[in-house]
Each structure stands twice: as structure tokens, then as C-alpha cells.
Coordinates of C-alpha atoms and ligand atoms in Angstrom, one line a residue:
M1 CA 0.0 0.0 0.0
N2 CA 1.4 3.4 -1.0
A3 CA 1.1 6.0 1.8
P4 CA 0.3 9.4 0.4
N5 CA 3.3 11.7 -0.1
Q6 CA 3.6 13.8 3.0
S7 CA 6.1 16.3 1.8
G8 CA 4.9 19.8 1.6
W9 CA 1.7 19.0 3.4
K10 CA 0.1 21.8 5.4
P11 CA -2.5 21.4 8.2
G12 CA -6.0 21.6 6.8
T13 CA -5.1 20.6 3.2
P14 CA -6.6 17.4 2.1
V15 CA -4.2 14.6 1.3
R16 CA -5.3 11.8 -1.1
G17 CA -3.9 8.3 -0.9
D18 CA -3.1 6.2 -3.9
F19 CA -5.6 3.4 -3.6
G20 CA -6.6 3.2 -7.2
L21 CA -9.9 4.8 -6.3
D22 CA -11.4 7.8 -8.1
S23 CA -12.1 9.6 -4.8
G24 CA -9.4 8.1 -2.7
P25 CA -9.2 8.4 1.1
Q26 CA -8.0 11.7 2.3
T27 CA -7.1 13.3 5.6
V28 CA -7.0 16.9 6.6
T29 CA -4.9 16.5 9.7
G30 CA -1.9 14.7 8.1
N31 CA -2.4 11.9 10.7
R32 CA -2.2 8.4 9.4
A33 CA -4.6 6.1 11.3
L34 CA -3.7 5.2 14.8
I35 CA -0.9 2.6 14.9
L36 CA 1.9 0.6 13.3
E37 CA 1.4 -2.8 11.9
E38 CA 2.9 -5.5 14.2
P39 CA 3.0 -9.2 13.6
L40 CA 2.4 -11.7 16.4
I41 CA 5.6 -12.7 18.3
F42 CA 5.5 -16.2 16.8
E43 CA 5.5 -14.7 13.4
L44 CA 8.4 -12.5 14.2
G45 CA 10.7 -15.1 15.7
G46 CA 11.1 -18.8 15.0
T47 CA 10.9 -21.5 17.6
D48 CA 14.2 -22.8 16.3
T49 CA 16.2 -19.8 17.4
T50 CA 16.9 -18.4 20.8
G51 CA 17.8 -15.0 22.2
V52 CA 20.1 -16.3 25.0
D53 CA 23.1 -18.6 25.0
L54 CA 23.1 -20.9 28.0
P55 CA 26.1 -23.1 28.7
E56 CA 25.6 -26.8 27.9
P57 CA 25.2 -28.8 31.1
A58 CA 28.3 -30.6 32.2
A59 CA 28.2 -34.2 30.9
D60 CA 28.2 -35.6 34.5
A61 CA 25.7 -33.1 35.9
A62 CA 23.2 -34.8 38.2
N63 CA 19.6 -34.6 36.9
R64 CA 17.8 -33.0 39.8
L65 CA 14.4 -33.0 38.1
G66 CA 13.7 -36.6 39.0
G67 CA 12.2 -37.6 35.7
F68 CA 9.9 -34.5 35.4
E69 CA 12.0 -32.8 32.8
R70 CA 10.2 -31.6 29.7
A71 CA 10.1 -34.1 26.9
E72 CA 9.3 -31.7 24.2
T73 CA 10.1 -28.0 23.5
I74 CA 7.5 -25.5 24.5
G75 CA 7.8 -23.7 21.3
L76 CA 8.5 -20.1 22.4
A77 CA 9.7 -17.7 19.7
G78 CA 13.4 -16.9 20.1
L79 CA 14.1 -13.2 19.8
S80 CA 17.0 -11.0 20.8
E81 CA 16.5 -8.4 23.5
P82 CA 16.0 -5.4 21.2
E83 CA 13.6 -7.4 19.1
T84 CA 11.6 -8.4 22.2
V85 CA 11.6 -4.8 23.6
R86 CA 10.5 -3.4 20.2
H87 CA 7.8 -5.9 19.9
Y88 CA 6.2 -5.1 23.2
T89 CA 6.8 -1.3 22.8
R90 CA 5.0 -1.4 19.5
L91 CA 2.2 -3.4 20.9
S92 CA 1.9 -0.9 23.8
R93 CA 1.5 1.8 21.1
Q94 CA -1.4 0.0 19.6
N95 CA -3.3 0.8 22.8
Y96 CA -4.9 4.1 21.9
G97 CA -5.3 6.0 25.1
I98 CA -5.8 9.4 26.6
D99 CA -2.0 9.9 26.9
L100 CA -1.7 9.6 23.1
G101 CA -4.5 11.8 21.9
F102 CA -7.9 13.3 22.3
F103 CA -10.6 10.8 23.3
P104 CA -14.0 12.2 22.4
L105 CA -16.2 9.4 23.8
G106 CA -19.4 10.9 25.3
S107 CA -21.1 9.4 28.3
C108 CA -17.8 8.1 29.5
T109 CA -15.6 11.1 30.5
M110 CA -12.2 10.1 29.3
K111 CA -10.1 12.7 30.9
H112 CA -6.5 13.2 31.7
N113 CA -5.3 11.6 34.9
P114 CA -2.8 14.0 36.5
R115 CA 0.5 12.3 37.2
L116 CA 0.3 13.5 40.8
N117 CA -2.7 11.2 41.3
E118 CA -0.6 8.3 40.2
K119 CA 2.3 9.3 42.5
V120 CA 0.0 9.4 45.5
A121 CA -1.8 6.2 44.6
R122 CA 1.5 4.4 44.4
M123 CA 2.7 5.4 47.9
P124 CA 3.3 2.2 49.7
G125 CA 0.9 3.1 52.6
F126 CA -1.9 3.2 50.1
A127 CA -0.8 0.9 47.3
D128 CA 0.1 -2.0 49.6
V129 CA -2.7 -1.8 52.1
H130 CA -4.4 -5.2 52.6
P131 CA -8.1 -5.4 53.5
L132 CA -7.4 -7.9 56.3
Q133 CA -4.8 -5.7 58.0
P134 CA -5.5 -4.9 61.7
V135 CA -7.5 -1.6 61.9
E136 CA -4.8 0.2 64.0
T137 CA -2.3 -0.3 61.0
V138 CA -4.6 1.4 58.4
R139 CA -5.7 4.5 60.2
G140 CA -4.3 6.7 57.5
A141 CA -6.2 4.8 54.8
L142 CA -9.4 5.1 56.8
E143 CA -8.9 8.8 57.1
V144 CA -8.5 9.1 53.4
I145 CA -11.8 7.3 52.9
N146 CA -13.5 9.5 55.5
E147 CA -12.1 12.7 54.0
L148 CA -13.2 11.7 50.5
A149 CA -16.7 10.8 52.0
F150 CA -16.8 14.3 53.5
W151 CA -16.1 15.9 50.1
L152 CA -18.7 13.8 48.4
I153 CA -21.4 14.6 51.0
D154 CA -20.5 18.3 50.9
L155 CA -20.4 18.6 47.1
T156 CA -23.7 16.8 46.7
G157 CA -25.5 18.3 49.7
M158 CA -26.6 14.8 50.8
H159 CA -26.7 13.1 54.2
S160 CA -24.6 10.0 53.9
V161 CA -22.5 8.0 51.5
A162 CA -21.7 4.3 50.9
M163 CA -18.2 4.2 49.6
S164 CA -18.0 0.5 48.8
P165 CA -19.7 0.1 45.4
K166 CA -17.1 -0.8 42.8
A167 CA -18.4 1.2 39.8
G168 CA -21.4 3.2 38.6
A169 CA -23.7 0.2 37.8
H170 CA -22.8 -1.3 41.2
G171 CA -23.7 2.0 42.8
E172 CA -27.1 2.0 41.0
L173 CA -27.8 -1.4 42.6
C174 CA -26.8 -0.1 46.0
G175 CA -29.1 2.9 45.7
I176 CA -32.1 0.8 44.4
L177 CA -31.6 -1.8 47.2
S178 CA -31.6 1.0 49.7
I179 CA -34.9 2.3 48.2
R180 CA -36.3 -1.2 48.3
A181 CA -35.2 -1.6 52.0
A182 CA -37.0 1.7 52.8
L183 CA -40.2 0.7 51.1
E184 CA -40.2 -2.8 52.7
A185 CA -39.6 -1.2 56.1
R186 CA -42.9 0.7 55.7
G187 CA -44.6 -2.4 54.4
D188 CA -45.1 -0.8 51.0
A189 CA -44.3 -3.2 48.2
R190 CA -44.1 -1.3 45.0
E191 CA -43.4 -2.9 41.6
V192 CA -42.4 -0.3 39.1
V193 CA -39.3 1.8 38.4
L194 CA -39.7 4.5 35.8
V195 CA -36.7 5.2 33.5
P196 CA -36.4 7.8 30.7
E197 CA -35.9 6.6 27.1
S198 CA -32.5 8.3 27.0
A199 CA -31.1 6.4 30.0
H200 CA -27.9 4.5 30.0
G201 CA -28.6 0.8 29.7
T202 CA -27.4 0.1 33.2
N203 CA -30.4 1.9 34.7
P204 CA -33.1 -0.4 33.4
A205 CA -30.8 -3.4 34.0
T206 CA -30.3 -2.4 37.6
A207 CA -34.0 -1.9 38.3
A208 CA -34.8 -5.3 36.7
F209 CA -32.0 -7.0 38.6
A210 CA -33.4 -5.6 41.9
G211 CA -36.8 -7.2 41.0
Y212 CA -38.7 -4.2 39.6
R213 CA -40.7 -3.9 36.4
V214 CA -39.2 -1.1 34.2
E215 CA -41.4 1.4 32.4
D216 CA -40.2 4.1 30.0
I217 CA -40.8 7.8 30.6
P218 CA -41.0 9.7 27.3
T219 CA -38.6 12.4 26.3
N220 CA -39.9 15.8 25.1
E221 CA -38.7 17.5 22.0
D222 CA -36.1 19.4 23.9
G223 CA -34.4 16.0 24.8
R224 CA -35.6 16.2 28.5
V225 CA -37.9 14.1 30.6
D226 CA -41.6 14.9 29.8
L227 CA -42.7 16.2 33.2
E228 CA -46.5 16.0 32.5
A229 CA -46.2 12.4 31.2
L230 CA -44.2 11.4 34.2
K231 CA -46.7 13.0 36.6
E232 CA -49.5 11.2 34.9
R233 CA -47.8 7.8 35.4
L234 CA -47.0 8.3 39.1
G235 CA -49.0 6.2 41.5
P236 CA -48.9 3.8 44.4
D237 CA -47.1 1.1 42.4
V238 CA -44.1 3.3 41.5
A239 CA -41.1 2.7 43.8
A240 CA -38.7 5.1 42.1
V241 CA -37.8 7.0 39.1
M242 CA -34.2 6.9 37.8
I243 CA -33.1 10.1 36.2
T244 CA -29.7 11.0 34.8
N245 CA -28.7 14.6 35.4
P246 CA -27.2 16.0 33.3
N247 CA -28.8 13.5 31.0
T248 CA -27.3 11.4 28.2
C249 CA -28.4 14.0 25.6
G250 CA -25.9 16.3 27.3
L251 CA -28.7 18.4 28.8
F252 CA -29.5 19.6 32.3
E253 CA -32.9 18.3 33.6
R254 CA -34.3 21.7 34.6
D255 CA -37.4 20.1 36.0
L256 CA -35.7 17.8 38.4
K257 CA -36.9 19.6 41.5
A258 CA -40.5 19.5 40.3
I259 CA -40.0 15.8 39.4
S260 CA -38.7 15.0 42.9
D261 CA -41.6 16.8 44.5
A262 CA -44.1 14.9 42.4
V263 CA -42.4 11.6 43.0
H264 CA -42.2 12.2 46.8
E265 CA -45.8 13.2 46.9
A266 CA -46.7 9.9 45.3
G267 CA -44.7 8.0 47.9
G268 CA -41.7 7.1 45.7
F269 CA -38.0 7.8 45.7
V270 CA -35.8 9.7 43.3
Y271 CA -32.6 7.9 42.0
C272 CA -30.2 10.1 40.1
D273 CA -27.6 8.6 37.8
G274 CA -24.7 10.9 38.7
A275 CA -22.3 9.7 36.0
N276 CA -22.4 13.1 34.4
F277 CA -21.8 15.0 37.7
N278 CA -18.6 16.4 36.3
A279 CA -20.6 19.0 34.4
I280 CA -22.2 20.5 37.5
V281 CA -19.9 19.7 40.4
G282 CA -19.5 22.8 42.6
R283 CA -22.4 24.5 40.9
V284 CA -25.4 22.3 41.7
R285 CA -26.0 20.1 44.7
P286 CA -28.3 17.2 43.9
G287 CA -29.5 17.2 47.5
D288 CA -31.1 20.6 46.8
L289 CA -33.1 19.1 43.9
G290 CA -34.7 16.4 46.1
V291 CA -32.6 13.5 45.0
D292 CA -32.7 10.5 47.4
A293 CA -29.8 8.4 46.1
M294 CA -27.1 9.1 43.5
H295 CA -24.0 7.2 42.5
I296 CA -20.8 9.1 41.6
N297 CA -18.4 7.6 39.1
L298 CA -15.2 8.6 40.8
H299 CA -13.5 7.3 37.6
K300 CA -15.4 9.8 35.5
T301 CA -15.9 12.9 37.5
F302 CA -12.7 12.9 39.6
S303 CA -10.1 11.9 37.0
T304 CA -8.8 8.4 36.1
P305 CA -10.0 7.7 32.6
H306 CA -13.0 5.4 32.5
G307 CA -12.8 2.3 30.4
G308 CA -9.1 1.6 30.8
G309 CA -9.8 -1.8 32.2
G310 CA -8.8 -0.7 35.7
P311 CA -11.1 -0.6 38.6
G312 CA -13.8 1.9 38.9
S313 CA -15.5 3.2 42.0
G314 CA -19.1 4.2 42.4
P315 CA -19.9 5.7 45.9
V316 CA -23.6 6.3 46.5
V317 CA -24.8 9.4 48.3
L318 CA -28.1 9.1 50.2
S319 CA -30.7 11.6 51.5
E320 CA -31.7 11.8 55.1
A321 CA -34.8 9.7 54.3
L322 CA -32.7 6.9 52.8
S323 CA -29.7 7.0 55.2
P324 CA -31.3 4.5 57.7
F325 CA -31.3 2.0 54.9
A326 CA -27.7 2.4 53.7
P327 CA -25.5 -0.7 53.3
L328 CA -22.7 -1.4 55.7
P329 CA -20.2 0.2 56.1
Y330 CA -21.4 3.7 55.3
T331 CA -20.4 7.2 56.2
A332 CA -22.8 9.7 57.6
R333 CA -22.9 13.3 58.6
T334 CA -24.4 14.0 62.0
A335 CA -26.2 17.1 63.3
D336 CA -22.9 18.4 64.7
G337 CA -21.4 18.4 61.2
V338 CA -19.0 15.5 61.9
V339 CA -18.7 12.7 59.4
H340 CA -18.6 9.2 60.9
L341 CA -17.6 5.9 59.2
V342 CA -20.1 3.4 60.6
E343 CA -19.3 -0.3 60.8
E344 CA -21.4 -3.2 61.8
E345 CA -20.5 -3.1 65.4
Q346 CA -21.7 0.5 66.0
A347 CA -24.4 0.5 63.3
D348 CA -27.5 0.1 65.6
E349 CA -26.2 2.3 68.3
F350 CA -25.3 5.0 65.8
A351 CA -28.6 4.8 64.0
R352 CA -30.6 5.0 67.3
E353 CA -28.6 8.1 68.4
H354 CA -28.8 9.9 65.0
F355 CA -31.8 8.5 63.2
G356 CA -34.1 7.6 66.1
G357 CA -34.2 3.9 65.4
P358 CA -32.1 0.8 64.4
L359 CA -30.4 0.6 61.0
H360 CA -32.4 -1.3 58.5
H361 CA -29.4 -2.0 56.3
F362 CA -29.8 -4.5 53.5
G363 CA -26.3 -6.0 54.0
R364 CA -23.0 -5.2 52.4
M365 CA -22.2 -4.4 48.7
T366 CA -18.8 -5.9 49.0
A367 CA -16.7 -7.7 51.6
F368 CA -14.4 -4.6 52.2
H369 CA -14.5 -0.9 52.0
G370 CA -13.9 -0.2 48.3
Q371 CA -11.3 0.8 45.9
M372 CA -8.3 2.3 47.7
G373 CA -6.5 3.3 44.5
M374 CA -9.5 5.1 43.2
F375 CA -10.1 6.8 46.5
T376 CA -6.5 8.2 46.7
R377 CA -6.7 9.4 43.1
A378 CA -10.1 11.1 43.6
L379 CA -9.1 12.8 46.8
T380 CA -5.8 13.9 45.3
Y381 CA -7.7 15.4 42.4
M382 CA -10.1 17.2 44.8
L383 CA -7.4 18.6 47.1
S384 CA -5.2 19.7 44.2
H385 CA -8.1 21.6 42.6
G386 CA -9.9 22.8 45.8
A387 CA -13.6 23.6 45.9
D388 CA -13.3 26.6 43.6
G389 CA -11.1 24.6 41.2
L390 CA -13.7 21.9 40.9
K391 CA -16.3 24.4 40.0
Q392 CA -14.0 25.7 37.3
V393 CA -13.5 22.1 36.1
A394 CA -17.3 21.8 35.5
E395 CA -17.4 25.2 33.8
D396 CA -14.5 24.5 31.5
A397 CA -16.0 21.1 30.5
V398 CA -19.3 22.7 29.6
L399 CA -17.5 25.5 27.7
N400 CA -15.5 23.0 25.7
A401 CA -18.6 21.0 24.8
N402 CA -20.4 24.2 23.7
Y403 CA -17.4 25.3 21.6
L404 CA -17.6 21.9 19.8
L405 CA -21.3 22.2 19.4
R406 CA -21.3 25.7 17.9
S407 CA -18.2 24.9 15.7
L408 CA -20.0 21.9 14.1
E409 CA -23.7 22.6 14.0
D410 CA -23.5 24.1 10.5
V411 CA -22.1 20.8 9.1
L412 CA -23.7 18.2 11.5
D413 CA -27.3 18.1 12.6
A414 CA -27.5 19.0 16.3
P415 CA -31.1 18.0 17.2
F416 CA -31.3 19.8 20.6
A417 CA -29.0 22.8 19.9
K418 CA -31.9 25.1 19.2
A419 CA -33.1 24.6 22.7
G420 CA -30.0 26.3 24.2
P421 CA -26.5 25.4 25.3
C422 CA -25.5 21.9 26.1
M423 CA -23.7 20.7 29.2
H424 CA -20.5 18.6 29.1
E425 CA -21.2 16.7 25.8
A426 CA -22.5 17.7 22.4
L427 CA -25.0 15.4 20.5
F428 CA -25.3 15.1 16.8
S429 CA -27.3 13.0 14.4
D430 CA -26.8 11.5 10.9
D431 CA -29.5 13.6 9.4
G432 CA -28.3 15.0 6.1
F433 CA -25.8 12.3 5.2
A434 CA -26.0 11.4 1.5
G435 CA -27.3 8.0 0.3
D436 CA -26.6 5.2 2.7
L437 CA -23.6 6.8 4.4
S438 CA -23.9 6.2 8.1
T439 CA -22.5 7.3 11.5
M440 CA -20.3 4.2 11.3
D441 CA -18.7 5.3 8.0
L442 CA -18.0 8.8 9.5
A443 CA -16.5 7.2 12.6
K444 CA -14.2 4.9 10.5
A445 CA -13.1 7.9 8.4
L446 CA -12.3 9.7 11.6
I447 CA -9.8 7.0 12.5
D448 CA -7.9 7.8 9.3
E449 CA -7.6 11.3 10.6
G450 CA -5.9 10.0 13.7
F451 CA -8.8 10.4 16.1
H452 CA -10.6 7.9 18.2
P453 CA -14.3 8.0 17.2
M454 CA -16.9 9.6 19.5
T455 CA -19.7 7.5 21.2
M456 CA -21.9 6.2 18.4
Y457 CA -25.6 5.2 18.2
F458 CA -26.2 6.3 21.8
P459 CA -28.5 7.7 23.2
L460 CA -31.1 5.8 21.2
V461 CA -33.5 8.7 21.1
V462 CA -31.5 10.3 18.3
H463 CA -31.0 8.6 14.9
G464 CA -27.4 7.7 14.1
A465 CA -26.3 9.5 17.3
M466 CA -22.8 10.9 17.8
L467 CA -22.1 12.0 21.3
V468 CA -18.9 14.0 21.8
E469 CA -17.5 14.8 25.2
P470 CA -14.3 16.9 25.2
T471 CA -13.8 17.2 29.0
E472 CA -12.2 20.2 30.6
T473 CA -8.7 18.9 30.1
E474 CA -8.5 19.6 26.3
S475 CA -6.9 22.8 25.1
K476 CA -8.5 25.0 22.4
A477 CA -5.7 23.9 20.0
S478 CA -6.6 20.2 20.4
L479 CA -10.3 20.9 20.1
D480 CA -9.6 22.9 16.9
Q481 CA -7.7 20.1 15.4
F482 CA -10.5 17.7 16.1
I483 CA -13.1 20.1 14.7
T484 CA -11.1 20.4 11.5
A485 CA -11.1 16.6 11.1
L486 CA -14.7 16.2 12.0
R487 CA -15.8 19.1 9.7
S488 CA -13.9 17.4 6.9
V489 CA -15.5 13.9 7.3
A490 CA -18.9 15.4 7.9
A491 CA -18.7 17.3 4.7
R492 CA -17.7 14.2 2.9
A493 CA -20.6 12.3 4.4
K494 CA -23.0 15.0 3.2
A495 CA -21.4 15.1 -0.3
G496 CA -21.8 11.3 -0.6
D497 CA -18.1 10.4 -0.7
E498 CA -18.5 6.6 -1.2
S499 CA -14.8 6.0 -0.4
M500 CA -15.8 6.4 3.3
K501 CA -17.6 3.1 3.1
A502 CA -14.2 1.3 3.1
A503 CA -12.5 3.5 5.7
P504 CA -10.3 3.2 7.7
Y505 CA -7.6 3.0 5.0
Y506 CA -4.5 3.7 7.1
A507 CA -5.2 1.5 10.1
P508 CA -3.4 -1.9 10.0
R509 CA -6.8 -3.6 10.4
R510 CA -9.7 -2.3 8.2
R511 CA -13.3 -3.1 8.9
L512 CA -13.6 -5.9 11.4
D513 CA -16.5 -8.1 12.2
E514 CA -17.1 -6.5 15.5
T515 CA -19.6 -9.0 16.7
A516 CA -17.4 -12.0 16.0
A517 CA -14.4 -10.2 17.5
A518 CA -16.4 -9.7 20.7
R519 CA -18.2 -13.1 20.8
K520 CA -15.6 -15.4 19.3
P521 CA -12.2 -14.0 20.0
K522 CA -9.2 -16.1 19.0
L523 CA -6.9 -15.9 22.0
V524 CA -4.5 -18.7 21.3
W525 CA -1.9 -18.7 18.5
T526 CA -1.9 -21.9 16.5
E527 CA 0.6 -22.8 13.8
E528 CA -1.3 -23.3 10.5
Ligands
PLP601 C1 -20.8 5.1 32.8 C2 -22.2 5.3 33.1 C3 -22.8 4.4 33.9 C4 -22.2 3.1 34.4 O1 -21.0 3.3 35.2 P1 -19.9 2.2 35.3 O2 -18.9 2.8 36.2 O3 -19.4 2.0 33.9 O4 -20.6 1.0 35.8 C5 -24.2 4.6 34.2 N1 -24.8 5.7 33.7 C6 -24.2 6.6 32.9 C7 -25.0 7.7 32.3 C8 -22.9 6.4 32.5 O5 -22.3 7.3 31.7

């Protein structure tokens, strides 16, 4: 394959490749796909060579393996040290990540993880802590958990927090189980949880897993929950509504207080999916909007890129009404303003003193306290920004998303842009693409521009959805480069550039069968 001639190229000038096509692939950024081609290690080195010279054993050496020595070779590829180092270094570069470039995935918050976080998380007192260590040896770690809990309670204006859930979805389960415990305690079995059409798939899954029947709440033409339709559906069978705020269309649910009032009046609880809290942290306290339970994705809102395969952490903040039904352990603020970590031994006494009755906890979410590495990263992030800095984080994230929205709305359909500014992510549709060109084709062409695609086909309420979340950590220069690339591929999609159907051209792998890759992965190399 001939790579296009790069000499004399200037940013913003289309470059055509020589693929024998009339309208060949082009890029405006000068980037060439994401990665280098790299064979498997077995294809690089033969099993008949070796990278090390070991002395032959002495002829009279005693065989100390007692008959267990290997009868056949194990067939490892023999490579020299530099070959081996290069192989793994190149492989590591195939891992596209936030340290390599802009990651526009919406509904995921892929943001830069300051190195300071990593330094603190790796301090032996945090990194090597073991859950079964005697309590008196982990006082510092417990203090970190408590301080983080204090920040979360403070920033959300809520009453208590369960730190143990391991990720957002686990936090949802924790919140819904608390709601169920509260309803059961008052002998009020309710069956239904209402979830808006635009919700993340984990919301209905959580409600169903906790034994509830899920019903949709319609979205209005502004991309927000239809308040009147919701009010109409409320009744004695509705246990809770689950609402994401800001929602997955990247919009603030302005009616959340009115929704909470209506739900409470009907005897239900309000669960807020707080995965998008990064857009409003320091500016809005969910507790003031009548929320009863909300999970916070520490790995989205308080740094640590989401989706890197590492652990997440999904603490759940609870209202005063739900606090007596928290899991164990949990952390609560008392009337004197002090935050207490409550363990099983003190649970009843603590609840009698502060809630006027025993704790009706539903058990534990996990055996231990939670994700220490995530706690240290999140608290480091909070302390290094300070309360004012966190507010600025939210404002900059929203500013960046609106800059993208306004820079692209003339070339991409932005279904809710007329209704006003967006929050932390900008939503576009495939309306106006020529012929059968699709969001998928645009995303693949974007790879040729050196950019990871945005979230596609989510939320489902928008046709061919493209959800772009820049986060606060991107500079104007990096946003401008992304905008240049996206404007170019959007214009090609509208002009009917059929060459996009075979993109990416510059990536070592072209269009894959993504279903088979996920369902039937080949994980073992066999010689054929
Ligand atoms: C990420 C996300 C979740 C799930 O969080 P996990 O930590 O991945 O389990 C739930 N809701 C929304 C809106 C999200 O973006």
C-alpha cells in the first residue's frame, strides 16, 4: 500500500492516498490512522532460534528434576533483547489512550489523569494496604476514605454515603436496594421503576435485577424528561424514578426539583444517575433538587480515565430519608457536622442516636471498604483543585462542549442545539448524510484522521447518534484540530463520498466483524 506523499503537506489541506480509487481516502490532519502494523511474536521469531546462550550442562551433571524434565520443547519464539523490547513497545502503542490523543467518547468522560494522582496512589501506605490488616495499622487509609466521603457529601448536599460500590452500575444497585429496603420497612411493596428513554442501559438493567418492572418515561422534543407524562404515570405502584442529570443527551434536567416533589408526593423515591456529575460539580447540589440516592463515578468525575480496564469506584450518596437504609459500612454526617464511618458493630447504636431507630441495612455491597487506588486518586484530584477549582472544572468542561457544538452545528445536525446550550457533551445525528452513508462510516473515516471516534448510536432517542465529550482537560488547539477533522469527514458524508464506506484505509486492520471479535475472540496462536 502506498502511503500518500507527505512532503509539503500543510494542516487543513486534504491529502489523497493512492488506492486506485477515483475519490481516494483523504485526511486533513496529516495523521495516518492510529498505529503501526505489528505481527504476532510467533510470526516475528522462529521456535528454532533463541535469544540467549546458556552453557551446555556438564556431561556428568546430576539430573535433579527426577524424571519431570520436559520431553518436548514448549515452542516459544526466540528473539533478541532489542527485538523483544521493540515488539512489546510497538504493541503498547497499539493501545490508543488518553495519553496519546484526544478521546471524544461521550457518556464516559475520558479525561487526563494528572501524574500527581498516580504518584500518590502508588505510595506504599496506600498501594500495599491489605483489606485484612488490623485496623490500627490502616488509620491513614481510613482517614482518606473519610475525608473523601466528607467531600462527596459536601459537594452533593446529601446526608450519607456508601463508599463500597465498585463502579457506577454497582452504585445503582446499591441505591435501588436502599430504596427497596426503605419501602419494605414501611410495608409498602411497589413494583415499578420509571426510567427515561434516553437512560444508560445500566439503569433499566439495575431496576430489573433488583426485581422491579421497568417502564419508560417519554422524552420531550427538547431532549428532556416529559414532566407531564411522568406526573400522569406516578401512583402507588411506582417505587422510584431513575433520572440521569445532566442527561445522556448532554442536557440539564431543569425540572428535576418538580419531578422530585411529584415523586415524593406519590410516595416514591428519586434515584439520580450521577455519571455526568462532572458537568455540574461545585455548581449544583443534587440534595437541593430532592434526590434520594445518586452514584458518583469517581473514575469519570474525579479523574482516572474510564474504560481503561482498571477498577472503577461508584460511591452512593443518600438523602436523610434513605440514610437509615444504607448498606454497611457507610459514612454519615451528624447534626454536629461531623462525618462518621459506621461499621457493623456500631451501626445500631449510631442509628438509634442519630436516626431515632435501628439501622435497616440490606447487607454489604462488597466484603471490604472499596477501591483504595481510586479513593486516593479522587481525593488527590479534589485537594489539588480545591472547591473553587472543581467548579472551574465543571465550567470548562461545559465551555469546551459548547465550543464543539457551535463549531460543528453548521455541518452536522444537532437536534437539541436550538433549545439552548449543552452541558458537558454535544449530541449530533446523521440527518443529512448522503445516500446510505452512516454514522459508522463517519467514525471509521475519523480513524484515518488519527482520532478515536466519539460514542456512536447512543443515546437511542437520536438517529445515528454521535455523542462527543471533550472534558475540561482539552486545550483550544486540540479541540480545533478535532473540529477540522470532523468538519472534513462530515462534509464528505454529506457530499456522498463513497470512499468512506471502506475506511479506515490507514489502520493496520480495516473493517472488522465487530460482533465476531467480541463473541468469538481467538486468544490462542496456533501454527497453521
Ligand atoms: C458510565 C455510566 C454508567 C455506568 O457506570 P460504570 O462505572 O461503567 O458501571 C451509568 N450511567 C451513565 C450515564 C454512565 O455514563
